[in-house]
Tab-separated table of C-alpha atoms and ligand atoms in Angstrom:
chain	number	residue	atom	x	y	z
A	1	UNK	CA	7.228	-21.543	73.947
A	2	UNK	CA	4.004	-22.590	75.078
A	3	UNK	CA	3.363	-24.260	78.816
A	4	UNK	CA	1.959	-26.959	77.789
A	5	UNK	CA	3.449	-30.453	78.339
A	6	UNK	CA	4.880	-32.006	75.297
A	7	UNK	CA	2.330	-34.455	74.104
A	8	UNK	CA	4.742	-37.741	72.676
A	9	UNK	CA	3.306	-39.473	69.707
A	10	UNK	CA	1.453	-37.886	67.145
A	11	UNK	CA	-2.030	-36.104	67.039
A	12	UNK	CA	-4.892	-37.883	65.726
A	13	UNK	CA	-6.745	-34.955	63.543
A	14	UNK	CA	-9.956	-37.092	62.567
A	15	UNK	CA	-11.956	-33.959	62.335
A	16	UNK	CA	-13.529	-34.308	58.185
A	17	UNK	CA	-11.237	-31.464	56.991
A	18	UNK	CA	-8.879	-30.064	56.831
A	19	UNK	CA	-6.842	-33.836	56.652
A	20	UNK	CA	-3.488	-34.292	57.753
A	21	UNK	CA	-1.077	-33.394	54.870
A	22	UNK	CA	1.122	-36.430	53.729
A	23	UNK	CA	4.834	-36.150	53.987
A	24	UNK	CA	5.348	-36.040	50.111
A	25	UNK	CA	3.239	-32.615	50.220
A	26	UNK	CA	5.007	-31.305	52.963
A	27	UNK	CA	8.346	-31.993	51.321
A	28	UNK	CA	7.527	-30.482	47.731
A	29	UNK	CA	5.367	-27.145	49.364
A	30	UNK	CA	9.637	-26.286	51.287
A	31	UNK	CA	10.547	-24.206	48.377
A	32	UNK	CA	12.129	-20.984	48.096
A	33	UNK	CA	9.601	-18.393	46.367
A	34	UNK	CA	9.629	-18.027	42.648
A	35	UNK	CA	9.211	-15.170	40.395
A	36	UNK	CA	4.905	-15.874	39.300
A	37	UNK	CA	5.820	-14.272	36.110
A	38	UNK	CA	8.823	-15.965	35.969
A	39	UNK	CA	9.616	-19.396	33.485
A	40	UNK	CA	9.889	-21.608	35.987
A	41	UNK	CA	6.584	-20.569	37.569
A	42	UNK	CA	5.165	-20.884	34.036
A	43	UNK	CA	6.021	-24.625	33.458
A	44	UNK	CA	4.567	-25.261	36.705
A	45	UNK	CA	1.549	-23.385	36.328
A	46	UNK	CA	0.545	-25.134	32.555
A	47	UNK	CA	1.672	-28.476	34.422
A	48	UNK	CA	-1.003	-27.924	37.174
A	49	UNK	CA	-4.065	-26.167	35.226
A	50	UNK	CA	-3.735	-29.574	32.796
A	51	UNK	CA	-2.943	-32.389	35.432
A	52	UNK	CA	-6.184	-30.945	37.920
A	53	UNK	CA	-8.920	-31.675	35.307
A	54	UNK	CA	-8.033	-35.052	35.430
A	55	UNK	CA	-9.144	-34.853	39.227
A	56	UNK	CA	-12.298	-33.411	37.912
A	57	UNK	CA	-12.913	-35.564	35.105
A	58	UNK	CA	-13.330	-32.469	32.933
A	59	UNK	CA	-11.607	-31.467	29.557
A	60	UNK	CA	-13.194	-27.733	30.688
A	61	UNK	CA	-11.559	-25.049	32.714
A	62	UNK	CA	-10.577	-25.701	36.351
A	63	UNK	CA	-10.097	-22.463	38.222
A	64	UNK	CA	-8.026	-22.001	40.925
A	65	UNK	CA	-8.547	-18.783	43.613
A	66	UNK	CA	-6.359	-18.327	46.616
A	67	UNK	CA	-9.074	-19.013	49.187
A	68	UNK	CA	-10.921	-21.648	51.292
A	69	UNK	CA	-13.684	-23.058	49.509
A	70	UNK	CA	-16.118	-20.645	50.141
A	71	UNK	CA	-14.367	-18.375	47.765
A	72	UNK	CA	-15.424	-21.235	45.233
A	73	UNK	CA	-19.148	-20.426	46.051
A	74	UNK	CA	-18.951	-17.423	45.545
A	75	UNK	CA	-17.220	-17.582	42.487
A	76	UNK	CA	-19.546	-20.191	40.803
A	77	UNK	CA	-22.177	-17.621	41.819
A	78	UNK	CA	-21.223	-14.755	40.709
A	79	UNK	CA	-20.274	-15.611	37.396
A	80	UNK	CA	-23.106	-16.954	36.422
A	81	UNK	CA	-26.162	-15.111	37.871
A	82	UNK	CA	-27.725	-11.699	37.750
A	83	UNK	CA	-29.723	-10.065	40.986
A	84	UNK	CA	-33.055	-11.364	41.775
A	85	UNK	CA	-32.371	-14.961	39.431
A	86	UNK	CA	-34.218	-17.575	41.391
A	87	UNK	CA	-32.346	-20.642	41.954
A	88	UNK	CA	-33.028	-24.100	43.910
A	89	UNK	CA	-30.765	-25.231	46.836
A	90	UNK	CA	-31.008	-27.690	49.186
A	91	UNK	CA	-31.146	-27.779	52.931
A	92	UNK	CA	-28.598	-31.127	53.598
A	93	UNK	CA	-27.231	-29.487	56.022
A	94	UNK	CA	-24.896	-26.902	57.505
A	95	UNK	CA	-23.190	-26.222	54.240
A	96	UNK	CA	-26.269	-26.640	52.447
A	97	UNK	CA	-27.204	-23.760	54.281
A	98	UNK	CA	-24.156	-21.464	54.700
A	99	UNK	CA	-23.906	-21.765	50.681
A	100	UNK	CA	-27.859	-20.402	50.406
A	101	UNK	CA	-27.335	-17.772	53.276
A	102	UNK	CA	-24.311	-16.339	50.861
A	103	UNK	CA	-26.971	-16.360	47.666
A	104	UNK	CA	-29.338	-14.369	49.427
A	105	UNK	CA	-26.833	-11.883	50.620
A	106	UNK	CA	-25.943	-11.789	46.855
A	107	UNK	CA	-29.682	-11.002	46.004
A	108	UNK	CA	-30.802	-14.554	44.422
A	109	UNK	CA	-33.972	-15.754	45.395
A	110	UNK	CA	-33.841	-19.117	46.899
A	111	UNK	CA	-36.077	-21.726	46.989
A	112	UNK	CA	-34.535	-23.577	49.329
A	113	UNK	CA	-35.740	-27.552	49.602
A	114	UNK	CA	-35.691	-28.513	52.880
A	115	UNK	CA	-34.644	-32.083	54.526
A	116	UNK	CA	-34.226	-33.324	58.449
A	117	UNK	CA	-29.971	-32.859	57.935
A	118	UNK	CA	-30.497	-36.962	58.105
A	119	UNK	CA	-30.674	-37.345	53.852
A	120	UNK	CA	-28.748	-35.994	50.704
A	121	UNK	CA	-30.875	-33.992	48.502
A	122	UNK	CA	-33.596	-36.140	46.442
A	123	UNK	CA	-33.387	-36.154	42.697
A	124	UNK	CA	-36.888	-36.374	42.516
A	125	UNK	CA	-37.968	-33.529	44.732
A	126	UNK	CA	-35.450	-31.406	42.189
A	127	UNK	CA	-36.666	-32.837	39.065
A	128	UNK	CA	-40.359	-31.395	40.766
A	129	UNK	CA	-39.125	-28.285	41.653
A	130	UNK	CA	-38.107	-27.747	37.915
A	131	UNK	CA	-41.094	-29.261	36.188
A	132	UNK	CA	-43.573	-26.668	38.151
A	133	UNK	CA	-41.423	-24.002	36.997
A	134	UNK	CA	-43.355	-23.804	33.717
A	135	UNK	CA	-41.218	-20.557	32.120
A	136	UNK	CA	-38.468	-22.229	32.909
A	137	UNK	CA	-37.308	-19.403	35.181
A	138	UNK	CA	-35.057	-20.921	37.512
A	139	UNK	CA	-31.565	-19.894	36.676
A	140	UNK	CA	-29.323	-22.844	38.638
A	141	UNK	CA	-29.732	-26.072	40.575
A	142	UNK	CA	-26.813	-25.874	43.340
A	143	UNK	CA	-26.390	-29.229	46.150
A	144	UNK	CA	-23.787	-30.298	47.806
A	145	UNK	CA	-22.104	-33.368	46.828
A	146	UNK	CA	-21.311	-34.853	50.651
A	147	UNK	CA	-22.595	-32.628	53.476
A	148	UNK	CA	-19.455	-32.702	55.731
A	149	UNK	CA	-22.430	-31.862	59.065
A	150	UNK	CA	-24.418	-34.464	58.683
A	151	UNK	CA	-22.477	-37.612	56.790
A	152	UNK	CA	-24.972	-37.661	53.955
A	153	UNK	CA	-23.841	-38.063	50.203
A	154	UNK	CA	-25.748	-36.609	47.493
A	155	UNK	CA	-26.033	-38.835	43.829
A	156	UNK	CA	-25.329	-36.135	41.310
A	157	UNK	CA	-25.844	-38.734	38.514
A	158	UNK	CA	-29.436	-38.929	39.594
A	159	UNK	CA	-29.961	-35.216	39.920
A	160	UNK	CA	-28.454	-34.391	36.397
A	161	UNK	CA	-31.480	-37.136	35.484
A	162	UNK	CA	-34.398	-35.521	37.055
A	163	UNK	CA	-33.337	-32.725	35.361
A	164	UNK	CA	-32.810	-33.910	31.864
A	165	UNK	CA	-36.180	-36.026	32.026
A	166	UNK	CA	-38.230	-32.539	33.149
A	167	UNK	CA	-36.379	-30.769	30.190
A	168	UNK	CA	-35.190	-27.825	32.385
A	169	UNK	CA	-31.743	-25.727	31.413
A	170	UNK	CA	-31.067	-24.735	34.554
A	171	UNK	CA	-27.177	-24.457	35.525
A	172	UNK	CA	-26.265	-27.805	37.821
A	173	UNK	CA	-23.448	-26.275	40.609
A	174	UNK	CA	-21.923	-28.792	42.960
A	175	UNK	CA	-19.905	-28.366	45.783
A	176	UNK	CA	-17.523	-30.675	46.044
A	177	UNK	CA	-15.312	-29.405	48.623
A	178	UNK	CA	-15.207	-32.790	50.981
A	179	UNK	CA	-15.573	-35.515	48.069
A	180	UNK	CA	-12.851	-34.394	45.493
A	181	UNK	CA	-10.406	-36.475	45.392
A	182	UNK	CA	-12.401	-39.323	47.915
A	183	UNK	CA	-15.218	-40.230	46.304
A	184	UNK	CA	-15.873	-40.907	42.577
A	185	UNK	CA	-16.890	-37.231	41.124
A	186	UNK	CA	-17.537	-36.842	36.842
A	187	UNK	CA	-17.338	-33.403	36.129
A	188	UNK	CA	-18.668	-33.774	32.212
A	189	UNK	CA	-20.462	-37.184	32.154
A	190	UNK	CA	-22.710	-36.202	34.690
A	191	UNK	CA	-23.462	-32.801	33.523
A	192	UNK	CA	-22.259	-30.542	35.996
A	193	UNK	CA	-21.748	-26.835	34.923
A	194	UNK	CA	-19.804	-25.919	37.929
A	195	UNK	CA	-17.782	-27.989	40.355
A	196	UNK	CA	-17.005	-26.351	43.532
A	197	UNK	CA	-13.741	-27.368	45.692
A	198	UNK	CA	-10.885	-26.571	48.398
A	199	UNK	CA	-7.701	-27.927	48.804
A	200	UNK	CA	-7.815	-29.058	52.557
A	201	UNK	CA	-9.739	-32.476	52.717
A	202	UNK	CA	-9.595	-35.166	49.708
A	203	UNK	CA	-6.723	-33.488	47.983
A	204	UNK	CA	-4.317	-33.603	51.251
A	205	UNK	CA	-3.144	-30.189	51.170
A	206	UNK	CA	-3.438	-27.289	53.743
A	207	UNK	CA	-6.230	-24.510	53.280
A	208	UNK	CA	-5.905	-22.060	50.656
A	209	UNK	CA	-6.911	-23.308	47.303
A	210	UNK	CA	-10.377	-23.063	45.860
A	211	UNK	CA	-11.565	-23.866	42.346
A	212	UNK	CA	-14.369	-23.906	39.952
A	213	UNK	CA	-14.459	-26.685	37.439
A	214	UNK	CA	-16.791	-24.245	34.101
A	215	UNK	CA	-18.253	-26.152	31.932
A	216	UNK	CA	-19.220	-24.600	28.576
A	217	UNK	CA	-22.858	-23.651	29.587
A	218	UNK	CA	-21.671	-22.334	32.577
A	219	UNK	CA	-18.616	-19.844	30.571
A	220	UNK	CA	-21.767	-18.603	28.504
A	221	UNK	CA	-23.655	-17.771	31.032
A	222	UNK	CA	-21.037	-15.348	32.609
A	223	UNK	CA	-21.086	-13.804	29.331
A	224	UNK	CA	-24.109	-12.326	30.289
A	225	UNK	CA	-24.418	-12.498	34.142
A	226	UNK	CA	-24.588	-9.424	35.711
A	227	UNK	CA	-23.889	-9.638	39.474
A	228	UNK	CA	-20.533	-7.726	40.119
A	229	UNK	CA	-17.411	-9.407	40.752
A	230	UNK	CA	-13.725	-8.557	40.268
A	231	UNK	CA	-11.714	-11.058	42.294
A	232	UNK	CA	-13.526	-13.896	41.203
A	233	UNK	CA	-13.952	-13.365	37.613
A	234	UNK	CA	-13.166	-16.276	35.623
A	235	UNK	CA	-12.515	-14.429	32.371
A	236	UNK	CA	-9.162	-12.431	33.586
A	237	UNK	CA	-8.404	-16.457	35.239
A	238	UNK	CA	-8.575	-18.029	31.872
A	239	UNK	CA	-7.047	-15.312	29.484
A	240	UNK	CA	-3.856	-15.677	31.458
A	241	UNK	CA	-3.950	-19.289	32.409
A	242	UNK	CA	-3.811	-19.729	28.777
A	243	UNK	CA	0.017	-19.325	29.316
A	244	UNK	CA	0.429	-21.050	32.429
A	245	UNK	CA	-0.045	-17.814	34.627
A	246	UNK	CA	-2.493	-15.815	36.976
A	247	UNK	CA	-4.199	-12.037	36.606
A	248	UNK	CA	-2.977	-12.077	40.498
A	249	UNK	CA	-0.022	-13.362	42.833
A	250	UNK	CA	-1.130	-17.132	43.147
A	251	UNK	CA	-0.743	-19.455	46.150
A	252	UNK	CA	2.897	-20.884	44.360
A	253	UNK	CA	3.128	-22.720	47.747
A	254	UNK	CA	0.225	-24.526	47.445
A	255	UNK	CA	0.431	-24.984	43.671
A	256	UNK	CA	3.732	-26.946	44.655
A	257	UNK	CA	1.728	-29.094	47.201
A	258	UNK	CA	-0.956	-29.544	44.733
A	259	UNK	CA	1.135	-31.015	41.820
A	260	UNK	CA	2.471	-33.344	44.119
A	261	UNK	CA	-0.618	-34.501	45.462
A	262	UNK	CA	-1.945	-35.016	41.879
A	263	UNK	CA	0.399	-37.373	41.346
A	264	UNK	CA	-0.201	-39.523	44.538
A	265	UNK	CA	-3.592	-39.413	43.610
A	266	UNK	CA	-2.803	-40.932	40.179
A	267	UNK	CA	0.018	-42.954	41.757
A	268	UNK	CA	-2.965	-44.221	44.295
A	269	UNK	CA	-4.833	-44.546	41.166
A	270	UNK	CA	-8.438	-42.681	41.685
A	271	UNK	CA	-10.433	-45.882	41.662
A	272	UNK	CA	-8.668	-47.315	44.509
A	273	UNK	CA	-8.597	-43.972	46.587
A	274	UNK	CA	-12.556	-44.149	46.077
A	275	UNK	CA	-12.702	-47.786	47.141
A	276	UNK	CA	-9.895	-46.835	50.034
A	277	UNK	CA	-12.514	-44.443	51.228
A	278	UNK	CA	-15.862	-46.599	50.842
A	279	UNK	CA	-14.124	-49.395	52.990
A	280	UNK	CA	-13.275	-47.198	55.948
A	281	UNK	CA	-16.259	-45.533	56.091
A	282	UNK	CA	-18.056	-49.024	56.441
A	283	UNK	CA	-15.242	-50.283	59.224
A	284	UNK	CA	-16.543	-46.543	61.072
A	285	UNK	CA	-19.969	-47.556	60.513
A	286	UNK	CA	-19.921	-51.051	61.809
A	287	UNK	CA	-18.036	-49.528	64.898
A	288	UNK	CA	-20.978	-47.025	65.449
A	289	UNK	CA	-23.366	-49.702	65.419
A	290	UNK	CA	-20.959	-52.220	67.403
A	291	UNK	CA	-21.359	-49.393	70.326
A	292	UNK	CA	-24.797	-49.406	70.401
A	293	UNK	CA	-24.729	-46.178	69.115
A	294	UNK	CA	-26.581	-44.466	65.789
A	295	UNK	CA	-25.259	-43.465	63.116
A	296	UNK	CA	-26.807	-39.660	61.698
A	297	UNK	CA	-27.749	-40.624	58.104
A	298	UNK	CA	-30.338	-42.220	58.292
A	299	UNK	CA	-30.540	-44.490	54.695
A	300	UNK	CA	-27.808	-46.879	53.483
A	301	UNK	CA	-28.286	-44.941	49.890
A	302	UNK	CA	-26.513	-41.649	51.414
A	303	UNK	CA	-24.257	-43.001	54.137
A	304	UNK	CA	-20.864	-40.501	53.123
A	305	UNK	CA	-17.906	-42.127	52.560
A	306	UNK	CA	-15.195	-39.721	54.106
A	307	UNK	CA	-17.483	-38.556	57.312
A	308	UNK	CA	-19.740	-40.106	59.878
A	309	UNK	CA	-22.201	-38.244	62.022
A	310	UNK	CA	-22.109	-40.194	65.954
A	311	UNK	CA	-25.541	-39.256	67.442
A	312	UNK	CA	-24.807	-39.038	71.015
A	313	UNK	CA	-26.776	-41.132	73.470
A	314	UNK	CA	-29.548	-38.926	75.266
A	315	UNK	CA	-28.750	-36.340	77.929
A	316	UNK	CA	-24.756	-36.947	76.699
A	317	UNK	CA	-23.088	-33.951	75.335
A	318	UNK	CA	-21.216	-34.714	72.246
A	319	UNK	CA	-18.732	-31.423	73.002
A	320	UNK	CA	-17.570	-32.549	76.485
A	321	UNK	CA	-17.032	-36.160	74.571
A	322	UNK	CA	-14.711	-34.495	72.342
A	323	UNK	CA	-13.104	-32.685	75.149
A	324	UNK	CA	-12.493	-35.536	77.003
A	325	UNK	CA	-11.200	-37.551	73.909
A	326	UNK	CA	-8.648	-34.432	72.950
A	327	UNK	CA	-7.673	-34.257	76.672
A	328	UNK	CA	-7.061	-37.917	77.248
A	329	UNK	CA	-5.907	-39.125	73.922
A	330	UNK	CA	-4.658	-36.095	71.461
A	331	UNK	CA	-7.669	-37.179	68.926
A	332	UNK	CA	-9.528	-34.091	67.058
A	333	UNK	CA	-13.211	-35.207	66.337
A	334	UNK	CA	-15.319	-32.949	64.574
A	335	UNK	CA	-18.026	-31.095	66.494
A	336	UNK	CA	-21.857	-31.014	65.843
A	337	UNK	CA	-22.794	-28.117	63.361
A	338	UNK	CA	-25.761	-25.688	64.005
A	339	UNK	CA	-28.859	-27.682	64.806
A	340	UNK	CA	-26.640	-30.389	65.574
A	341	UNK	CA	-24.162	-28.653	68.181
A	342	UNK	CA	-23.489	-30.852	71.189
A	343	UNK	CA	-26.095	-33.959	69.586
A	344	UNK	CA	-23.080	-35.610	67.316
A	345	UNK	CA	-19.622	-35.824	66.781
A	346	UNK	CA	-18.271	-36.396	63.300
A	347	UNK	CA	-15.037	-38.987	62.494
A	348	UNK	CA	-13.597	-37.955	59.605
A	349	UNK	CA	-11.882	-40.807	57.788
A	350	UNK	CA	-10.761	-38.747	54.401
A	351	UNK	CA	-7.466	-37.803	52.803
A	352	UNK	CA	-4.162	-39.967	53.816
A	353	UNK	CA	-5.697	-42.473	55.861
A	354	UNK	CA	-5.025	-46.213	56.083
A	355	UNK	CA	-6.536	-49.383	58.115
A	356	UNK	CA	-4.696	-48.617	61.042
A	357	UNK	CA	-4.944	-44.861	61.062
A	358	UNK	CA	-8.525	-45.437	60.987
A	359	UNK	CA	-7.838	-48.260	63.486
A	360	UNK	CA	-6.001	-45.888	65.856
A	361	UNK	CA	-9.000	-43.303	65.740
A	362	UNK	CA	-12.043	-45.956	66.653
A	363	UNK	CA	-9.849	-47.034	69.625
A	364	UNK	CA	-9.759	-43.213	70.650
A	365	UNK	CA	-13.183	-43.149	70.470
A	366	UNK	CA	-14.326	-46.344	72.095
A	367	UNK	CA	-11.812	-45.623	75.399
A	368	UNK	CA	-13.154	-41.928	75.386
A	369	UNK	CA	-16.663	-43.381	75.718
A	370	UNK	CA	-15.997	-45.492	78.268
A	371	UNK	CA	-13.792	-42.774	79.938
A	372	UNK	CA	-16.596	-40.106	80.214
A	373	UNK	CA	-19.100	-42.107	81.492
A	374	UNK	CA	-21.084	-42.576	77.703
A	375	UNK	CA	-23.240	-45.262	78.066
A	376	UNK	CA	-22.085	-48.314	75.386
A	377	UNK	CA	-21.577	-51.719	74.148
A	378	UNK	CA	-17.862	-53.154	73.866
A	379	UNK	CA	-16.921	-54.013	70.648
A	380	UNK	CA	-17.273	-51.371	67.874
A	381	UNK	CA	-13.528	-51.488	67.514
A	382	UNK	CA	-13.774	-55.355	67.426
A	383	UNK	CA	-16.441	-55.033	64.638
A	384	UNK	CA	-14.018	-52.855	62.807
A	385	UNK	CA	-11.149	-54.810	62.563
A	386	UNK	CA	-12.910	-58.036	61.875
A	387	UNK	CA	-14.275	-56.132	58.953
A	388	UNK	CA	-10.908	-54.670	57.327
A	389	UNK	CA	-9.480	-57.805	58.275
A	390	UNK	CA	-11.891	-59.778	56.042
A	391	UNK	CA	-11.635	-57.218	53.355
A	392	UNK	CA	-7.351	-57.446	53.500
A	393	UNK	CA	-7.615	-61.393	53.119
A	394	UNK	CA	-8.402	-61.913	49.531
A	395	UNK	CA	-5.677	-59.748	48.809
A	396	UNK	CA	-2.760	-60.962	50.995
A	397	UNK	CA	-3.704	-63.932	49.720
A	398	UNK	CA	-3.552	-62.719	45.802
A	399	UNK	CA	-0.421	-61.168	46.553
A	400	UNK	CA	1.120	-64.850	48.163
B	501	PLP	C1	-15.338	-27.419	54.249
B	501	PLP	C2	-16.533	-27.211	53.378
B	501	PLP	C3	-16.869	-25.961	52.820
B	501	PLP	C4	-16.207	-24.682	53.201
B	501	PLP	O1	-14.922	-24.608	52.843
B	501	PLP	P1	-13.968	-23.517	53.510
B	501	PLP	O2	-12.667	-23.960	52.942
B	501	PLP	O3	-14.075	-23.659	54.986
B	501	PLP	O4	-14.381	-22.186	53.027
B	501	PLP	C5	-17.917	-25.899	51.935
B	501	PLP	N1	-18.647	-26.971	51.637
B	501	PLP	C6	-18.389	-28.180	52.170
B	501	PLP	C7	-19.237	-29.342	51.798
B	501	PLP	C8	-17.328	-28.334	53.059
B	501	PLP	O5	-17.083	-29.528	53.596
């Protein structure tokens, strides 16, 4: 029993991930263990490794470790690269960079693209990278689809261009750990060779899953890769997925949670869990600005639909914000990464959310400003609600 008060109502966990897990999930991951080798484990197995592509947008492979997503990296890495392959990454942000610390540990020589954690990664500046490279000895293009630090998106579409029109055949690896299942993602139209992804933001479900969309190109480089892995190697995954089953004791708990989520999603329908996303990520947005405040991103091309980056005013801590906002209201807001550590707080508005959870959360924030003293402007929450208000009009009024 802990000491501390009971704290009524629920808490407000608007950190970008993990996301509060929906009822639904909860309810279909409280089951008894099952036998992994077992029938009924196979029917759910073949039932999951077919529904998830759809997620993806992939007829490939989706792979799916028991670990965070960082497994994922690793996995995508390992499979397809040998030591000392030189490969492009970019610098969006914290994961940006935890994702190129891990391929240097690895022994794959970076060139690493910098940016001011303000931008997603350029197309262009890729498309450069690879048309300099004149014996085409870069081995993989790896971004991240939203950097969850900053707030900035990336446009894979564009980046699959740049590379097309300089002719390179570099591997394209994505992490897509905080967009999956928020914003719009295309697994095989746009070219991607691996998609990288976790189970605990978009897809509603508690930490523990990690997978690897493989495209084609991807499963023939590993044929020939040669940096060591055991754990992570896709070729024992697929043999025995084959039949609906794992070379190791899967997450079944999770697997439960994810084949219900899968069919929310669908339920949802994808399109309108994108759109869903893009509208309260504007309705945060015009908050932000309705405070006088600044939002991270810096250009309307990369703002990130499931997080926003709160630059705090100067000589404000954005940790002893969020302190004071936990304190006073039970509201989680996610804290400044690296570089940024005590100069934003993030509001993550991903996974189950509605107009009034999102609602509920820009309240917390404008009171906590006011409460600790952060110089602002009334009506950011105003802003907000005239926004989904106008947005919810045409539709009550479609559904008179
Ligand atoms: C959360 C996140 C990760 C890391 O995932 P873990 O599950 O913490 O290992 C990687 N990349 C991005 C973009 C993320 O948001």
């Amino acid at each position: 029993m802990s000491n501390e008060p009971r704290r009524p109502g629920r808490h407000f966990l608007q950190i970008p991930g993990p996301t509060p897990v929906p009822e639904r999930i909860l309810n279909a991951m409280s089951m008894q263990i099952l036998d992994h080798r077992g029938p009924q484990f196979q029917q759910l197995g073949l039932r999951v490794l077919s529904s998830i592509k759809s997620i993806f947008k992939t007829a490939s492979n989706v792979i799916i470790f028991p670990a965070s997503g960082t497994g994922a990296w690793e996995a995508a890495l390992v499979n397809t690269l040998s030591p000392g392959d030189k490969i492009v990454m970019v610098e969006t942000g914290q994961f940006g960079t935890l994702w190129k610390v891990m391929a240097e540990r690895m022994g794959l020589v970076v060139d690493f693209i910098p940016t001011d954690w303000r931008t997603g990664a350029e197309a262009g500046a890729i498309e450069q990278r690879l048309r300099q490279d004149k014996d085409k000895s870069i081995k993989a293009v790896c971004v991240v689809h939203n950097e969850t630090a900053t707030g900035c998106r990336s446009h894979i579409d564009e980046i699959r261009k740049g590379m097309d029109a300089a002719g390179h055949p570099a591997l394209l690896m994505v992490d897509t750990v905080s967009s999956l299942a928020s914003m719009d993602l295309r697994h095989d139209e746009w070219g991607i060779d691996v998609t990288v992804s976790g189970s605990q933001k978009g897809l509603m479900l508690p930490p523990g899953l990690s997978f690897t969309a493989v495209s084609d190109k991807a499963l023939a480089a590993s044929k020939t890769a040669k940096l060591p892995r055991a754990f992570w190697n896709w070729d024992d995954m697929i043999s025995n997925n084959a039949n609906g089953f794992f070379p190791y004791t899967p997450a079944t708990g999770l697997l439960y949670g994810l084949d219900e989520a899968i069919r929310m999603l669908h339920e949802e329908g994808l399109e309108n869990v994108f759109i869903r996303h893009e509208r309260h990520a504007e309705a945060v947005r015009r908050a932000v600005r309705g405070w006088g405040l600044e939002v991270l991103c810096r250009d309307p091309k990369y703002y990130s639909p499931v997080v926003t980056s709160v630059m705090m005013p100067e000589g404000h801590n954005a940790d002893a914000f969020r302190k004071v906002v936990l304190e006073t209201f039970n509201m989680s807001l996610g804290t400044g990464l690296n570089k940024l550590a005590g100069k934003v707080f993030r509001i993550g508005h991903l996974g189950d959310t509605n107009d009034l959870t999102i609602m509920g959360a820009l309240t917390g924030v404008e009171m906590g400003l006011e409460v600790a003293g952060v110089p602002h402007r009334k009506g950011g929450v105003a802003a907000a609600m005239d926004f989904l208000a106008d947005v919810a009009k045409p539709v009550a009024a479609k559904a008179a």
